[in-house]
CSV table of C-alpha atoms in Angstrom, one decimal:
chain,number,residue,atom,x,y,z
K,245,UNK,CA,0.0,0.0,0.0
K,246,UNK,CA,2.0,3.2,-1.4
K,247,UNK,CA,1.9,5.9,1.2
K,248,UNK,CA,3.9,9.3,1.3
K,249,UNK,CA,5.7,9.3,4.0
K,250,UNK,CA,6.8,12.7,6.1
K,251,UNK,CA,9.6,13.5,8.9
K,252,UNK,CA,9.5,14.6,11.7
K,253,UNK,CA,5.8,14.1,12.4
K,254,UNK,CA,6.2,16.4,15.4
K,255,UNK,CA,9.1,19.4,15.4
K,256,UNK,CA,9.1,21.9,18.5
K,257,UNK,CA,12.2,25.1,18.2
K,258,UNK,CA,12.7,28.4,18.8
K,259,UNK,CA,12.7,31.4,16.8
K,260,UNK,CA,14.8,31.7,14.7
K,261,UNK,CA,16.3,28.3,14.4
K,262,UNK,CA,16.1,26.3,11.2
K,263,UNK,CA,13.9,23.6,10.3
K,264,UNK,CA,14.1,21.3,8.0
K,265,UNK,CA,10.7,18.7,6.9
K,266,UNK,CA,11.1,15.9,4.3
K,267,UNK,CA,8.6,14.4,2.1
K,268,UNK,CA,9.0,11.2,0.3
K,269,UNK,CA,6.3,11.0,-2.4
K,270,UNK,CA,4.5,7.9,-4.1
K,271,UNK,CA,7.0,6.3,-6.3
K,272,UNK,CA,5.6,7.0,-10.2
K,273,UNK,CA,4.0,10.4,-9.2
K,274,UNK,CA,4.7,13.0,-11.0
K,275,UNK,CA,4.2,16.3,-8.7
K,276,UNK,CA,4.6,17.1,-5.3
K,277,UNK,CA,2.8,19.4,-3.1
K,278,UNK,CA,3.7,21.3,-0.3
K,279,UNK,CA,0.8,22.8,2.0
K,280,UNK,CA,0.1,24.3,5.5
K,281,UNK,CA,-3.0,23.9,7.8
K,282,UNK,CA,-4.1,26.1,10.2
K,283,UNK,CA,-7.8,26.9,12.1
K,284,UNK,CA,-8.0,29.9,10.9
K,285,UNK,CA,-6.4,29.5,7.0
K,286,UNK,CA,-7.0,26.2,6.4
K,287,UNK,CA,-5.4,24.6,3.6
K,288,UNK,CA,-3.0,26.3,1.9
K,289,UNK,CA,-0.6,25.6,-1.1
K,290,UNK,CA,2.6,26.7,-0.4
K,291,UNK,CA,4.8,25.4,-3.2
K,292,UNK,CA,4.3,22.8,-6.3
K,293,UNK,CA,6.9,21.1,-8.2
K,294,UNK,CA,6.5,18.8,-11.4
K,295,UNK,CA,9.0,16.3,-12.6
K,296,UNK,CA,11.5,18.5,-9.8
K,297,UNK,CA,11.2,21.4,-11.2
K,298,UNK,CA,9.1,23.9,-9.3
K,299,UNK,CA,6.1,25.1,-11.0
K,300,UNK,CA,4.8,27.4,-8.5
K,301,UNK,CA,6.2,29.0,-5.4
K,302,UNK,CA,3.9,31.8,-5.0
K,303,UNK,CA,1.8,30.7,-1.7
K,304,UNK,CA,5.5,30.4,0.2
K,305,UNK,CA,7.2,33.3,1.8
K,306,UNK,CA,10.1,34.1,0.1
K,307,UNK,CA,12.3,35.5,2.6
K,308,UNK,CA,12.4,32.6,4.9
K,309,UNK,CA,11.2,29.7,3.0
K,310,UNK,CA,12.6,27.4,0.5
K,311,UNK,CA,11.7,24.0,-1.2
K,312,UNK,CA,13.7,22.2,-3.5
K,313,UNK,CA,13.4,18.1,-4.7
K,314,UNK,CA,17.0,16.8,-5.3
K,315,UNK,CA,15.6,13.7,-6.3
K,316,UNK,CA,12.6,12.0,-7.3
K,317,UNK,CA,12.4,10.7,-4.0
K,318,UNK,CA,12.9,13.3,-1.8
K,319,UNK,CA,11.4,17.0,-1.5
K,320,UNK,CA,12.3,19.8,1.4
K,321,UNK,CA,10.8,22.6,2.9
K,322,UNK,CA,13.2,25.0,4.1
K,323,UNK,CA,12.2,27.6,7.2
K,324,UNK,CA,15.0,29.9,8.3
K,325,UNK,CA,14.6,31.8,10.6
K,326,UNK,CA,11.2,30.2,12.1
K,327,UNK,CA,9.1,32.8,14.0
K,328,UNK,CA,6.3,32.0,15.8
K,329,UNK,CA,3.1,32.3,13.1
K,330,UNK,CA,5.3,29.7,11.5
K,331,UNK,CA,3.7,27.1,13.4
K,332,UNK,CA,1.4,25.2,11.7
K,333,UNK,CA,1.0,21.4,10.4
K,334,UNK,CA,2.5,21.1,6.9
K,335,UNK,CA,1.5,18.2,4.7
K,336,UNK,CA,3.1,16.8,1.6
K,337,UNK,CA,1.0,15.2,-0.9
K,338,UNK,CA,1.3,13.7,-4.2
K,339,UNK,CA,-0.1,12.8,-7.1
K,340,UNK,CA,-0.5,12.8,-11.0
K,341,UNK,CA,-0.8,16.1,-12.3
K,342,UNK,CA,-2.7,15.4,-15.2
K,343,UNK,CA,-5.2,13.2,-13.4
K,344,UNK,CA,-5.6,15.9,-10.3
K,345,UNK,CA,-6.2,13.5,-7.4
K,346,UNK,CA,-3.5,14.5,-4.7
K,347,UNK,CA,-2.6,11.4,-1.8
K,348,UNK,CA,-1.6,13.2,1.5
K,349,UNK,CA,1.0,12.3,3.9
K,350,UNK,CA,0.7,12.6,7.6
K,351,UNK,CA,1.8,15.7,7.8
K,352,UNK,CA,4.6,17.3,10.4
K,353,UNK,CA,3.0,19.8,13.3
K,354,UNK,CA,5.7,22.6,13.6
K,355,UNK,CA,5.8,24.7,16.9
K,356,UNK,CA,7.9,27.3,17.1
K,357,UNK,CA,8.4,29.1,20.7
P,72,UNK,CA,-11.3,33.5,-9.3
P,73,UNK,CA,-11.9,29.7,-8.7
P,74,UNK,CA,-14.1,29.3,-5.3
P,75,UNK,CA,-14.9,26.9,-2.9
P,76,UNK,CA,-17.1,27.1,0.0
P,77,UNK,CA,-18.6,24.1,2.3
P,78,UNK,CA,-21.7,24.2,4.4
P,79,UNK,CA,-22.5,23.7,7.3
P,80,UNK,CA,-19.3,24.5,9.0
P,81,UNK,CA,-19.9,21.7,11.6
P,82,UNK,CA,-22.8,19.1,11.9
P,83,UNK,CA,-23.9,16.8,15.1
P,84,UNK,CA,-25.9,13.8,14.0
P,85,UNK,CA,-27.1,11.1,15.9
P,86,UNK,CA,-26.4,7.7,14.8
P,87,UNK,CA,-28.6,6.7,11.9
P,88,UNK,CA,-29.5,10.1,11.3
P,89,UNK,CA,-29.0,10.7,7.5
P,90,UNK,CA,-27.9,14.0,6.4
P,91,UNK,CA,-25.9,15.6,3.4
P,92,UNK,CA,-22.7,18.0,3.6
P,93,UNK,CA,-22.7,20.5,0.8
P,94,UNK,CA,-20.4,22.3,-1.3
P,95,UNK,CA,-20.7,24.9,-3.6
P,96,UNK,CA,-18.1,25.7,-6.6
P,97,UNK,CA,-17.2,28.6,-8.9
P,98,UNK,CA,-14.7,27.3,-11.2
P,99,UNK,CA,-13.0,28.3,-14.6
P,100,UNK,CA,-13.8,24.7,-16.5
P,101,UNK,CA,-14.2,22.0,-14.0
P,102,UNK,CA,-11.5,18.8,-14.7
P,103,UNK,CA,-12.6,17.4,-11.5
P,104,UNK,CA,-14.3,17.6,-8.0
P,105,UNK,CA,-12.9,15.8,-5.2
P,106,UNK,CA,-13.6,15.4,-1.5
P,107,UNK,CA,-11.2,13.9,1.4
P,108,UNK,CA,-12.1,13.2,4.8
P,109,UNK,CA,-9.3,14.4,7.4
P,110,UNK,CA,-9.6,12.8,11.1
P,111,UNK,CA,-7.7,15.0,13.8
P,112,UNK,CA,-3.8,14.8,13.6
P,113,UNK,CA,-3.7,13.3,10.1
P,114,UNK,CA,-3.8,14.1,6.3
P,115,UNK,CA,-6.3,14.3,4.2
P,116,UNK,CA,-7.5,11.0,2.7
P,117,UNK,CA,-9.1,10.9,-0.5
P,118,UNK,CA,-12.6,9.3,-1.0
P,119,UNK,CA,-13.7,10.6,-4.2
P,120,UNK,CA,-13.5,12.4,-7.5
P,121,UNK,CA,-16.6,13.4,-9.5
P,122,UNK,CA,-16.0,14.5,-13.6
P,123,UNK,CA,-18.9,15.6,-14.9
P,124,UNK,CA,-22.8,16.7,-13.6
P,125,UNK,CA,-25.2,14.4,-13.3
P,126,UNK,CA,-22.2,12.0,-11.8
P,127,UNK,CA,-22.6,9.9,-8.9
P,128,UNK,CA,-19.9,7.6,-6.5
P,129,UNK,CA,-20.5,5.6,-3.5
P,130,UNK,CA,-18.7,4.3,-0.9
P,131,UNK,CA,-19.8,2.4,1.8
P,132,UNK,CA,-22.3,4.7,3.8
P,133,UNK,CA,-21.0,7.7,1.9
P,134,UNK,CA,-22.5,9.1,-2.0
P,135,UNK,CA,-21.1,11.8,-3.4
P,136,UNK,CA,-23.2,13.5,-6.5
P,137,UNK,CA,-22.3,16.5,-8.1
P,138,UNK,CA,-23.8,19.5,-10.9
P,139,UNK,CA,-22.8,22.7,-12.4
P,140,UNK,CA,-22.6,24.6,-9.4
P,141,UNK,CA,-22.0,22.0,-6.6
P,142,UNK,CA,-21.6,19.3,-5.1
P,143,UNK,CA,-23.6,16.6,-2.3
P,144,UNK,CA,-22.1,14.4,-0.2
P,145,UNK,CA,-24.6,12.1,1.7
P,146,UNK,CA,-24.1,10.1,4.3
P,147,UNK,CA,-26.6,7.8,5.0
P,148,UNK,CA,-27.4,6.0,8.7
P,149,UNK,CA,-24.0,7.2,9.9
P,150,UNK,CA,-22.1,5.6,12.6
P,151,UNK,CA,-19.6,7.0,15.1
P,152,UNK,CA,-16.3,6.1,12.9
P,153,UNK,CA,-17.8,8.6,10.2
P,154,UNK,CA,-17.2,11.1,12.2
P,155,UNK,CA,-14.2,13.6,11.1
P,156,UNK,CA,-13.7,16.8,9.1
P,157,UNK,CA,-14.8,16.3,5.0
P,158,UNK,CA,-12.7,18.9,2.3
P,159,UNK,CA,-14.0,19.5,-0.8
P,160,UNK,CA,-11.4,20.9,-3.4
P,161,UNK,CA,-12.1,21.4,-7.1
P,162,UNK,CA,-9.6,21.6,-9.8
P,163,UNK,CA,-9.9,23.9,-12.7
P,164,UNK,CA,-8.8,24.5,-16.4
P,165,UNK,CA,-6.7,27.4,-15.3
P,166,UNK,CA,-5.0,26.0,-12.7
P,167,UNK,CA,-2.1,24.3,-13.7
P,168,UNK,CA,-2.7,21.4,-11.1
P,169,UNK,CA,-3.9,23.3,-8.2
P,170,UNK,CA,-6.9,22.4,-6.1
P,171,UNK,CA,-8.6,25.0,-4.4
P,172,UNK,CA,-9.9,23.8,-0.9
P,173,UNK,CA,-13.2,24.8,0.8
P,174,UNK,CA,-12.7,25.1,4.9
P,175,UNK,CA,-14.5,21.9,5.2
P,176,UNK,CA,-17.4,20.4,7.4
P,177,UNK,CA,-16.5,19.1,10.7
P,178,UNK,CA,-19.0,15.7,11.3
P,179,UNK,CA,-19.6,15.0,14.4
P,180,UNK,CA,-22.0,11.6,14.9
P,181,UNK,CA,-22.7,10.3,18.4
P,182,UNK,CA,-23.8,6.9,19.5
């Protein structure tokens, strides 16, 4: 049973430190998703990429996030510094993008003090 | 701009008690409507994706139906398991892969 798999699940830091989550997606999907789920935002798309190559960044915070896939099996989100309205649960998902069905991971819930 | 919205924003049912979640869609040529269910401290899980109005899927106690301007899902004599938070997201033709997420219905079903 194919599952994407995410680390940590649970990451507590101070401001200002870096964190580093990792995401390895369903093998044979061709995009990877980065969100972040809060109460009051919900789900939001942070960052998309498509074969590795990132196809859209714009939901992510420029100055302090990153996300990069250096291989097919692997894809990082970056946060440094981390401040406080950082934490949040991020997911990774994955999925075919032609099809449009998305398969989440269990996400890893970020506090930073 | 492509728009989601879910209502209610939380339902209580007693077991048995049938009832349908809704969600309501403004989208730039729909390629596909899909819902998840999400139980507290985990991802989304997908259940179903609908194509086309008129369509109709089922899963154990759980139909989803959809038409041009929204979609059902019906649960039918639900039990406490059921219970959990259900995400409707909808992709469009203009959006490169993106789905666009309502805030979702929390279920809440007691015995």
């Amino acid at each position: 049973d194919a599952r994407v798999t995410q680390t940590p699940r649970d990451k507590v830091t101070e401001m200002g430190q870096e964190v580093t989550m990792r995401c390895q997606p369903i093998l044979g999907h061709n995009t990877v998703f980065w969100y972040r789920q809060t109460m009051m935002q919900g789900l939001e798309l942070l960052a998309y990429f498509r074969n590795r190559a990132p196809l859209d960044d714009s939901g992510m915070p420029k100055d302090r996030f990153s996300a990069e896939m250096p291989d097919a099996t692997l894809a990082t989100l970056k946060i440094q510094p981390s401040e406080p309205r950082d934490s949040a649960v991020y997911f990774c998902a994955s999925g075919q993008l032609e099809e449009g069905t998305q398969y989440f991971g269990p996400g890893t819930r970020l506090l930073v003090l | 701009e492509d728009q989601v919205t879910q209502s209610p924003e939380a339902l209580r049912l007693q077991e048995g008690e049938s009832s349908s979640l809704n969600c309501s869609y403004t989208v730039s040529g729909l390629r596909g409507l899909f819902w998840y269910r999400q139980d507290p401290g985990k991802g989304p899980e997908f259940l179903f994706t609908l194509y086309s109005a008129g369509e109709e899927k089922e899963k154990e106690r759980l139909k989803a139906t959809l038409t041009k301007k929204e979609s059902f899902l019906h649960i039918t004599a639900p039990k406490p398991e059921d219970s959990a938070t259900y995400l409707c997201a909808v992709l469009g033709s203009s959006n490169t892969g993106k789905l666009i997420f309502g805030q979702g219905t929390t279920l809440q079903v007691k015995p």
